Short mmCIF file of C-alpha atoms in Angstrom, two decimals:
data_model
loop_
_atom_site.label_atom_id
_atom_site.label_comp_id
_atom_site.label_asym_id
_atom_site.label_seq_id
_atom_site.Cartn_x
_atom_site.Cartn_y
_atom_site.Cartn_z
CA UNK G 1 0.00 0.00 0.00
CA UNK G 2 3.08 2.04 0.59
CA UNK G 3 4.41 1.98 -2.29
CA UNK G 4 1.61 2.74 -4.14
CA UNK G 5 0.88 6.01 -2.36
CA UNK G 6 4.83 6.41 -3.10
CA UNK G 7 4.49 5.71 -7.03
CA UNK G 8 1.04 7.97 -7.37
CA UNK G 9 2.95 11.00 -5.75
CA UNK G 10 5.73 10.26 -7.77
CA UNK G 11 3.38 10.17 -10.98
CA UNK G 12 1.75 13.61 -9.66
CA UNK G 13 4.50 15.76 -9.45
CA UNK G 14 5.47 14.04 -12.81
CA UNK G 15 2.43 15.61 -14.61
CA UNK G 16 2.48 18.67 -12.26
CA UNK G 17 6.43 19.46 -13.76
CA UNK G 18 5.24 18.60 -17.04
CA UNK G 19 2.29 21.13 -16.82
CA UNK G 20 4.35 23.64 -16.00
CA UNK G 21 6.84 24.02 -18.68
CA UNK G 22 3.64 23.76 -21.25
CA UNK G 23 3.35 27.04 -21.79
CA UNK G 24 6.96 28.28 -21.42
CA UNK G 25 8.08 31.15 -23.81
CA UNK G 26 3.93 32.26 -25.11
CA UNK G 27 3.88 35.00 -22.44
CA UNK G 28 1.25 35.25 -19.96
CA UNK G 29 -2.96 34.87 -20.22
CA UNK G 30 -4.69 37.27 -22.01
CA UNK G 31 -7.33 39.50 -20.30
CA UNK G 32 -10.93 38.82 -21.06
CA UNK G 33 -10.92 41.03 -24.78
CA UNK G 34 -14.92 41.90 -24.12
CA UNK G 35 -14.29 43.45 -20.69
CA UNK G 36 -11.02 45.13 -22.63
CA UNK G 37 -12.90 46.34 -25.24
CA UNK G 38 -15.55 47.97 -22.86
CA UNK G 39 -12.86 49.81 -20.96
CA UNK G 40 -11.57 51.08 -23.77
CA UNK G 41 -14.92 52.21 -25.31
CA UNK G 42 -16.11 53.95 -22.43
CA UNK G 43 -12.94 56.11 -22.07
CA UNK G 44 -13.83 57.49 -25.57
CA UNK G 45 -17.75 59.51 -25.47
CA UNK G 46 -16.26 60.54 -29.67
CA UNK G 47 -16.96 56.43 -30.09
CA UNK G 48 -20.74 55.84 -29.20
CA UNK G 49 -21.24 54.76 -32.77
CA UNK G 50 -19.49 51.83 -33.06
CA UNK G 51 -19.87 48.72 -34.08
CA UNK G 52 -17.35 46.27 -32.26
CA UNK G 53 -16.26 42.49 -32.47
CA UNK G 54 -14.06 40.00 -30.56
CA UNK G 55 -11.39 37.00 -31.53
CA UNK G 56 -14.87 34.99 -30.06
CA UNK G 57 -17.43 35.59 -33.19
CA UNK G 58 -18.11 33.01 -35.65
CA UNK G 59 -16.80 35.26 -38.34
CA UNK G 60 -13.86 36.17 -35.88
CA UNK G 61 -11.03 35.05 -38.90
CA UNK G 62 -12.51 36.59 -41.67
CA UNK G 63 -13.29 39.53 -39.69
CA UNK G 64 -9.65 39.49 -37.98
CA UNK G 65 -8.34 39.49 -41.65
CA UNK G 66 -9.80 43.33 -42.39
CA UNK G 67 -6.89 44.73 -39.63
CA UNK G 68 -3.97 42.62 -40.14
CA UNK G 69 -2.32 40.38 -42.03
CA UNK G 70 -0.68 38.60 -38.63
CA UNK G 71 -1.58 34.65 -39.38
CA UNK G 72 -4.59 34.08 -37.57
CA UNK G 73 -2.67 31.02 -36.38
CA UNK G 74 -0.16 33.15 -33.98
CA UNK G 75 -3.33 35.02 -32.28
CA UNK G 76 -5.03 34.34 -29.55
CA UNK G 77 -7.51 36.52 -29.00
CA UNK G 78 -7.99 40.19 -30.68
CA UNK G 79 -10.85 42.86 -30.69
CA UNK G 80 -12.44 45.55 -32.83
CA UNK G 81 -13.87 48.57 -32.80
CA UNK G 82 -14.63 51.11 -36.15
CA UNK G 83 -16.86 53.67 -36.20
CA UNK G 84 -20.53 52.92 -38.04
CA UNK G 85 -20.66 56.62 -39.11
CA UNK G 86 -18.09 56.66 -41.83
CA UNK G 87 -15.66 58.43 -39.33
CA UNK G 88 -11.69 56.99 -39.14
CA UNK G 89 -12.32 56.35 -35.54
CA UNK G 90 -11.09 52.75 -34.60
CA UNK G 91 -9.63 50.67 -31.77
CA UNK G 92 -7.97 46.98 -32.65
CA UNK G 93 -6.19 44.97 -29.79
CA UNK G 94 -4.37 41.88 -31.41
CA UNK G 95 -3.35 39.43 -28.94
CA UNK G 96 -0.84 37.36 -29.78
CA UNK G 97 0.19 33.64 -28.24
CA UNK G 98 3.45 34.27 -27.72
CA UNK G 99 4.93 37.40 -26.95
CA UNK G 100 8.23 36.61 -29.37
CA UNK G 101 5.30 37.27 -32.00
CA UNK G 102 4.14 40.22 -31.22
CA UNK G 103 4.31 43.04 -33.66
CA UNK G 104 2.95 46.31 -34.80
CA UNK G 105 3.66 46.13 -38.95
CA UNK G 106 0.41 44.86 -39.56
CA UNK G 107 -1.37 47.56 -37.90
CA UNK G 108 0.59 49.99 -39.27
CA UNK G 109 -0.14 48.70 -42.67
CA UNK G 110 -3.75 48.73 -41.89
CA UNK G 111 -3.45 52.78 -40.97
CA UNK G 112 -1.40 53.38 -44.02
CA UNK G 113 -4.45 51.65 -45.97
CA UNK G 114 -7.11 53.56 -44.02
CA UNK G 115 -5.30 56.98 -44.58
CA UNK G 116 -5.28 56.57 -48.19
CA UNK G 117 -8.82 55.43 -47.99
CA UNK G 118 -9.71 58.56 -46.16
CA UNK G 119 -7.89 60.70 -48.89
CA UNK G 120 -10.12 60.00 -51.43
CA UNK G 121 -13.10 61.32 -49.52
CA UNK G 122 -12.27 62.43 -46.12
CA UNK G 123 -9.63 64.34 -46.21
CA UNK G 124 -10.01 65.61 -42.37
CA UNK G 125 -10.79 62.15 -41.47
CA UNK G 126 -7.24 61.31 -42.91
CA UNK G 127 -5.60 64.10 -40.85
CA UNK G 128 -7.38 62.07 -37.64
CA UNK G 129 -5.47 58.74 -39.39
CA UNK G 130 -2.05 60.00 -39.03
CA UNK G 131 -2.28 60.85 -35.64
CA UNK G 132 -3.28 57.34 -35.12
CA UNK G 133 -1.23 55.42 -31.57
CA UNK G 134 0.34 51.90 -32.88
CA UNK G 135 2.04 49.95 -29.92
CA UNK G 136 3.27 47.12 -28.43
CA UNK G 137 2.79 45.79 -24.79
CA UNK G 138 3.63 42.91 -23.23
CA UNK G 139 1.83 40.58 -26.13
CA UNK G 140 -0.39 43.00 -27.44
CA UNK G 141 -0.49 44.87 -30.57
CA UNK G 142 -2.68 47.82 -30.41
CA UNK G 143 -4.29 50.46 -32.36
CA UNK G 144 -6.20 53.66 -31.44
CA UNK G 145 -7.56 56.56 -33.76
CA UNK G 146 -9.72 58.63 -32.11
CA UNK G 147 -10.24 62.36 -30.21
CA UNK G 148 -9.74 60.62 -26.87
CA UNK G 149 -6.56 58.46 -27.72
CA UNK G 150 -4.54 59.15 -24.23
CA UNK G 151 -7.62 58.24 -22.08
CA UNK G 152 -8.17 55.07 -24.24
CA UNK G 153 -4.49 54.45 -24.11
CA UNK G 154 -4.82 55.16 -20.48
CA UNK G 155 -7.69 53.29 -19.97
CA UNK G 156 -5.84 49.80 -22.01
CA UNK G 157 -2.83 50.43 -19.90
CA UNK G 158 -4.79 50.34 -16.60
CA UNK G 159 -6.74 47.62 -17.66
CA UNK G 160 -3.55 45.10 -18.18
CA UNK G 161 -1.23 43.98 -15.27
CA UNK G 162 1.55 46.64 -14.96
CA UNK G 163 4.39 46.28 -17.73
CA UNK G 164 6.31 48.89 -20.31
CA UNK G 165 5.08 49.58 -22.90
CA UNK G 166 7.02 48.93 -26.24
CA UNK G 167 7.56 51.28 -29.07
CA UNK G 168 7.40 48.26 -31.58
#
């Protein structure tokens, strides 16, 4: 009986030491990207007319695929914000799985894109596109355009367990 108590705690811290180099290297748990996204939102009154979206829709790839060209593969979770109204205004947080992944070149494609967009028949919209905020923290790739960017910025930073914030 002994030695059977001996060989299951053996075989317990086995899988315990196994389950904890699983996830060694991907960076830690994202936050829950709905509560995020709310945060965000409700720093910014300029985005009540928004429609937004989460890495948990059906559509969430295809959807995912309209603000970066990341694979979908790498990401973990991501959300979306863009105004309804035909304004530039837009928030996208692109979680990635593991940090060494993380990167801003896709977002910053997307707000070259949208700028040139804008040109064509929003010319002060563009203007609000080049003052867009592109960053990386932590594993998070983020995007704001809108007339409140430092309180959403503020409001993503408080939201997310303290950390610096990249320049990616």
């Amino acid at each position: 009986m002994r030695n059977r108590i001996r060989l299951l705690v053996i075989a317990l811290l086995a899988v315990l030491s196994l389950a904890a180099c699983g996830n060694e290297g991907s960076g830690t748990a994202t936050v829950n990207m709905k509560q995020l996204q709310q945060a965000m939102l409700a720093a910014a009154p300029s985005l009540s007319e928004t429609a937004s979206t989460t890495g948990d829709a059906a559509d969430a790839k295809e959807t995912f695929s309209y603000v970066s060209d990341l694979p979908y593969d790498k990401v973990e979770n991501f959300l979306l914000s863009y105004s309804t109204t035909g304004k530039a205004d837009e928030i996208a947080v692109i979680a990635v799985k593991d940090s060494a992944d993380v990167t801003a070149d896709s977002l910053r494609a997307h707000v070259e894109s949208r700028r040139k967009l804008f040109l064509q028949y929003g010319p002060a919209e563009a203007a609000r596109v080049e003052k867009a905020q592109v960053f990386t923290k932590d594993q998070y790739a983020v995007l704001i355009i809108c007339d409140d960017s430092p309180t959403v910025k503020t409001a993503f930073d408080d939201f997310l367990p303290s950390s610096d914030t990249g320049s990616d």
